[in-house]
Amino acid sequence: MDFRSTVERAQRLKELHAGHRPLVLPTVWDAWSARTAVAAGFPALTVGSHPLADSRGAEDHEGQTFEEVLAAIRPIVAAVDVPVSVDLESGYGRTPADLVAGLVEAGGVGLNVEDTVHGEGGRLRGTEEHAAYVAGLRAAADDAGVPVWVNGRTDLFLRAEKPADVLDEAVERLLALERAGADSVYPVGIQDDDELLTAVIGAVGVPVNSTAHPVRHDLERFRRLGVGRISYGPLLQFALADSMKAMIAPWAP
């Protein structure tokens, strides 16, 4: 993909976030799933690390190298004419500049980055440490001349025995990401908790991303709560696996 097309797709992704509340980005993992989602009417997509890894026989949590991820997303981007964002986990040990350069070269125009550092035993980045990484991504995208959409994720709720107990710390992390230049923030693990979602949405000034199950969750509920962006994580792939098993089980010996 040429540079001008990449810039245009990045600008389109930004416009879509402004025009939709919430913007639903189906989480895809290959050219087939990407084409299927676009045929269903979606104007933008995201590639999830978990379903991508599963589709390639690899492990999530950076079980693939950055080069392998880029090789996998190129045909996805080429298969559709809509913007594609990519879950880049915690960055594969790469500098922000390297991460943005690789993403843009592959045609990706958005990214998700989390604070669990898989290459270092799964430790959680500190608040300012993660914010600094996101600031580096923002600066690298600006230097590249591509308005890459940066979705800053925290796994703090996911790690807590009682998610409500870490609300204040999580909000502090998300506000730090917003100040660092994140276009949206992603507090993973609270998609079923109206109170926590409402508290987070009320505390930050950028769209809040929530995970959703395409069958078990209700879009209108997320809209009513004020969620700005929705992705499926691995849940779309899980739902399709359940459907596939139900369809073919009667044919098994």
Tab-separated table of N, CA, C and O in Angstrom, residues 24-67:
chain	number	residue	atom	x	y	z
A	24	VAL	N	-17.916	0.424	16.370
A	24	VAL	CA	-17.674	-1.012	16.568
A	24	VAL	C	-16.643	-1.472	15.544
A	24	VAL	O	-16.843	-1.341	14.340
A	25	LEU	N	-15.536	-2.010	16.063
A	25	LEU	CA	-14.465	-2.538	15.215
A	25	LEU	C	-14.433	-4.058	15.377
A	25	LEU	O	-13.886	-4.566	16.360
A	26	PRO	N	-15.016	-4.809	14.443
A	26	PRO	CA	-14.948	-6.265	14.558
A	26	PRO	C	-13.497	-6.730	14.599
A	26	PRO	O	-12.667	-6.256	13.825
A	27	THR	N	-13.210	-7.629	15.507
A	27	THR	CA	-11.838	-8.118	15.671
A	27	THR	C	-11.630	-9.309	14.746
A	27	THR	O	-12.227	-10.367	14.933
A	28	VAL	N	-10.754	-9.138	13.753
A	28	VAL	CA	-10.527	-10.159	12.725
A	28	VAL	C	-9.115	-10.722	12.855
A	28	VAL	O	-8.304	-10.239	13.646
A	29	TRP	N	-8.822	-11.740	12.061
A	29	TRP	CA	-7.539	-12.429	12.201
A	29	TRP	C	-6.949	-12.896	10.874
A	29	TRP	O	-5.822	-13.377	10.836
A	30	ASP	N	-7.695	-12.798	9.783
A	30	ASP	CA	-7.167	-13.184	8.474
A	30	ASP	C	-7.964	-12.469	7.401
A	30	ASP	O	-8.914	-11.724	7.690
A	31	ALA	N	-7.579	-12.689	6.138
A	31	ALA	CA	-8.248	-11.988	5.043
A	31	ALA	C	-9.718	-12.378	4.951
A	31	ALA	O	-10.577	-11.530	4.683
A	32	TRP	N	-10.025	-13.651	5.193
A	32	TRP	CA	-11.418	-14.102	5.107
A	32	TRP	C	-12.304	-13.405	6.134
A	32	TRP	O	-13.371	-12.876	5.804
A	33	SER	N	-11.868	-13.404	7.383
A	33	SER	CA	-12.688	-12.765	8.417
A	33	SER	C	-12.802	-11.260	8.181
A	33	SER	O	-13.849	-10.652	8.450
A	34	ALA	N	-11.736	-10.655	7.655
A	34	ALA	CA	-11.773	-9.229	7.353
A	34	ALA	C	-12.784	-8.936	6.246
A	34	ALA	O	-13.616	-8.019	6.358
A	35	ARG	N	-12.722	-9.702	5.164
A	35	ARG	CA	-13.670	-9.494	4.063
A	35	ARG	C	-15.103	-9.738	4.533
A	35	ARG	O	-16.034	-9.023	4.131
A	36	THR	N	-15.295	-10.736	5.369
A	36	THR	CA	-16.635	-11.056	5.866
A	36	THR	C	-17.193	-9.907	6.690
A	36	THR	O	-18.369	-9.528	6.551
A	37	ALA	N	-16.367	-9.318	7.557
A	37	ALA	CA	-16.816	-8.204	8.387
A	37	ALA	C	-17.154	-6.984	7.538
A	37	ALA	O	-18.148	-6.291	7.786
A	38	VAL	N	-16.344	-6.713	6.523
A	38	VAL	CA	-16.621	-5.576	5.644
A	38	VAL	C	-17.906	-5.823	4.855
A	38	VAL	O	-18.734	-4.918	4.693
A	39	ALA	N	-18.108	-7.052	4.395
A	39	ALA	CA	-19.326	-7.386	3.658
A	39	ALA	C	-20.570	-7.229	4.539
A	39	ALA	O	-21.670	-6.962	4.037
A	40	ALA	N	-20.389	-7.370	5.852
A	40	ALA	CA	-21.498	-7.186	6.787
A	40	ALA	C	-21.796	-5.715	7.047
A	40	ALA	O	-22.780	-5.391	7.724
A	41	GLY	N	-20.951	-4.821	6.522
A	41	GLY	CA	-21.232	-3.403	6.607
A	41	GLY	C	-20.338	-2.584	7.506
A	41	GLY	O	-20.590	-1.392	7.700
A	42	PHE	N	-19.274	-3.169	8.048
A	42	PHE	CA	-18.423	-2.418	8.973
A	42	PHE	C	-17.393	-1.576	8.221
A	42	PHE	O	-16.740	-2.052	7.297
A	43	PRO	N	-17.210	-0.317	8.659
A	43	PRO	CA	-16.326	0.600	7.946
A	43	PRO	C	-14.878	0.592	8.419
A	43	PRO	O	-14.050	1.327	7.879
A	44	ALA	N	-14.574	-0.190	9.454
A	44	ALA	CA	-13.201	-0.284	9.956
A	44	ALA	C	-13.082	-1.574	10.752
A	44	ALA	O	-14.087	-2.122	11.230
A	45	LEU	N	-11.852	-2.041	10.909
A	45	LEU	CA	-11.597	-3.326	11.567
A	45	LEU	C	-10.426	-3.207	12.519
A	45	LEU	O	-9.624	-2.286	12.426
A	46	THR	N	-10.324	-4.181	13.412
A	46	THR	CA	-9.109	-4.320	14.200
A	46	THR	C	-8.662	-5.775	14.161
A	46	THR	O	-9.490	-6.689	14.093
A	47	VAL	N	-7.367	-5.977	14.173
A	47	VAL	CA	-6.788	-7.325	14.228
A	47	VAL	C	-6.419	-7.601	15.678
A	47	VAL	O	-5.687	-6.819	16.291
A	48	GLY	N	-6.918	-8.697	16.234
A	48	GLY	CA	-6.650	-9.029	17.626
A	48	GLY	C	-5.472	-9.973	17.767
A	48	GLY	O	-5.305	-10.902	16.975
A	49	SER	N	-4.667	-9.764	18.800
A	49	SER	CA	-3.486	-10.609	18.976
A	49	SER	C	-3.856	-12.048	19.287
A	49	SER	O	-3.208	-12.980	18.804
A	50	HIS	N	-4.894	-12.240	20.106
A	50	HIS	CA	-5.280	-13.605	20.489
A	50	HIS	C	-5.818	-14.389	19.290
A	50	HIS	O	-5.320	-15.489	18.994
A	51	PRO	N	-6.839	-13.880	18.575
A	51	PRO	CA	-7.315	-14.641	17.416
A	51	PRO	C	-6.273	-14.777	16.313
A	51	PRO	O	-6.227	-15.812	15.636
A	52	LEU	N	-5.430	-13.759	16.122
A	52	LEU	CA	-4.375	-13.887	15.122
A	52	LEU	C	-3.431	-15.026	15.486
A	52	LEU	O	-3.078	-15.857	14.641
A	53	ALA	N	-3.037	-15.072	16.758
A	53	ALA	CA	-2.144	-16.150	17.202
A	53	ALA	C	-2.807	-17.519	17.029
A	53	ALA	O	-2.193	-18.464	16.525
A	54	ASP	N	-4.068	-17.628	17.432
A	54	ASP	CA	-4.779	-18.904	17.298
A	54	ASP	C	-4.844	-19.349	15.846
A	54	ASP	O	-4.694	-20.539	15.536
A	55	SER	N	-5.067	-18.405	14.953
A	55	SER	CA	-5.208	-18.755	13.539
A	55	SER	C	-3.892	-19.232	12.943
A	55	SER	O	-3.886	-19.912	11.907
A	56	ARG	N	-2.797	-18.913	13.598
A	56	ARG	CA	-1.478	-19.250	13.080
A	56	ARG	C	-0.778	-20.327	13.910
A	56	ARG	O	0.398	-20.603	13.715
A	57	GLY	N	-1.511	-20.928	14.857
A	57	GLY	CA	-0.923	-21.976	15.683
A	57	GLY	C	0.116	-21.469	16.658
A	57	GLY	O	1.004	-22.219	17.079
A	58	ALA	N	0.011	-20.201	17.028
A	58	ALA	CA	0.973	-19.597	17.947
A	58	ALA	C	0.275	-19.280	19.266
A	58	ALA	O	-0.939	-19.447	19.418
A	59	GLU	N	1.047	-18.796	20.229
A	59	GLU	CA	0.507	-18.406	21.521
A	59	GLU	C	0.266	-16.902	21.536
A	59	GLU	O	0.998	-16.132	20.919
A	60	ASP	N	-0.785	-16.511	22.256
A	60	ASP	CA	-0.991	-15.095	22.518
A	60	ASP	C	0.099	-14.616	23.466
A	60	ASP	O	0.960	-15.382	23.877
A	61	HIS	N	0.063	-13.348	23.869
A	61	HIS	CA	1.066	-12.796	24.794
A	61	HIS	C	2.451	-12.806	24.166
A	61	HIS	O	3.418	-13.285	24.737
A	62	GLU	N	2.483	-12.315	22.928
A	62	GLU	CA	3.724	-12.161	22.182
A	62	GLU	C	4.409	-13.494	21.886
A	62	GLU	O	5.633	-13.597	21.906
A	63	GLY	N	3.593	-14.485	21.581
A	63	GLY	CA	4.119	-15.758	21.117
A	63	GLY	C	4.568	-15.715	19.666
A	63	GLY	O	5.098	-16.696	19.145
A	64	GLN	N	4.326	-14.599	19.011
A	64	GLN	CA	4.846	-14.340	17.674
A	64	GLN	C	5.808	-13.154	17.745
A	64	GLN	O	5.682	-12.302	18.612
A	65	THR	N	6.725	-13.103	16.820
A	65	THR	CA	7.607	-11.946	16.739
A	65	THR	C	6.877	-10.806	16.052
A	65	THR	O	5.850	-11.004	15.383
A	66	PHE	N	7.408	-9.620	16.180
A	66	PHE	CA	6.822	-8.465	15.513
A	66	PHE	C	6.843	-8.668	13.999
A	66	PHE	O	5.870	-8.346	13.307
A	67	GLU	N	7.915	-9.221	13.486
A	67	GLU	CA	8.005	-9.473	12.041
A	67	GLU	C	6.939	-10.456	11.584
A	67	GLU	O	6.349	-10.290	10.499
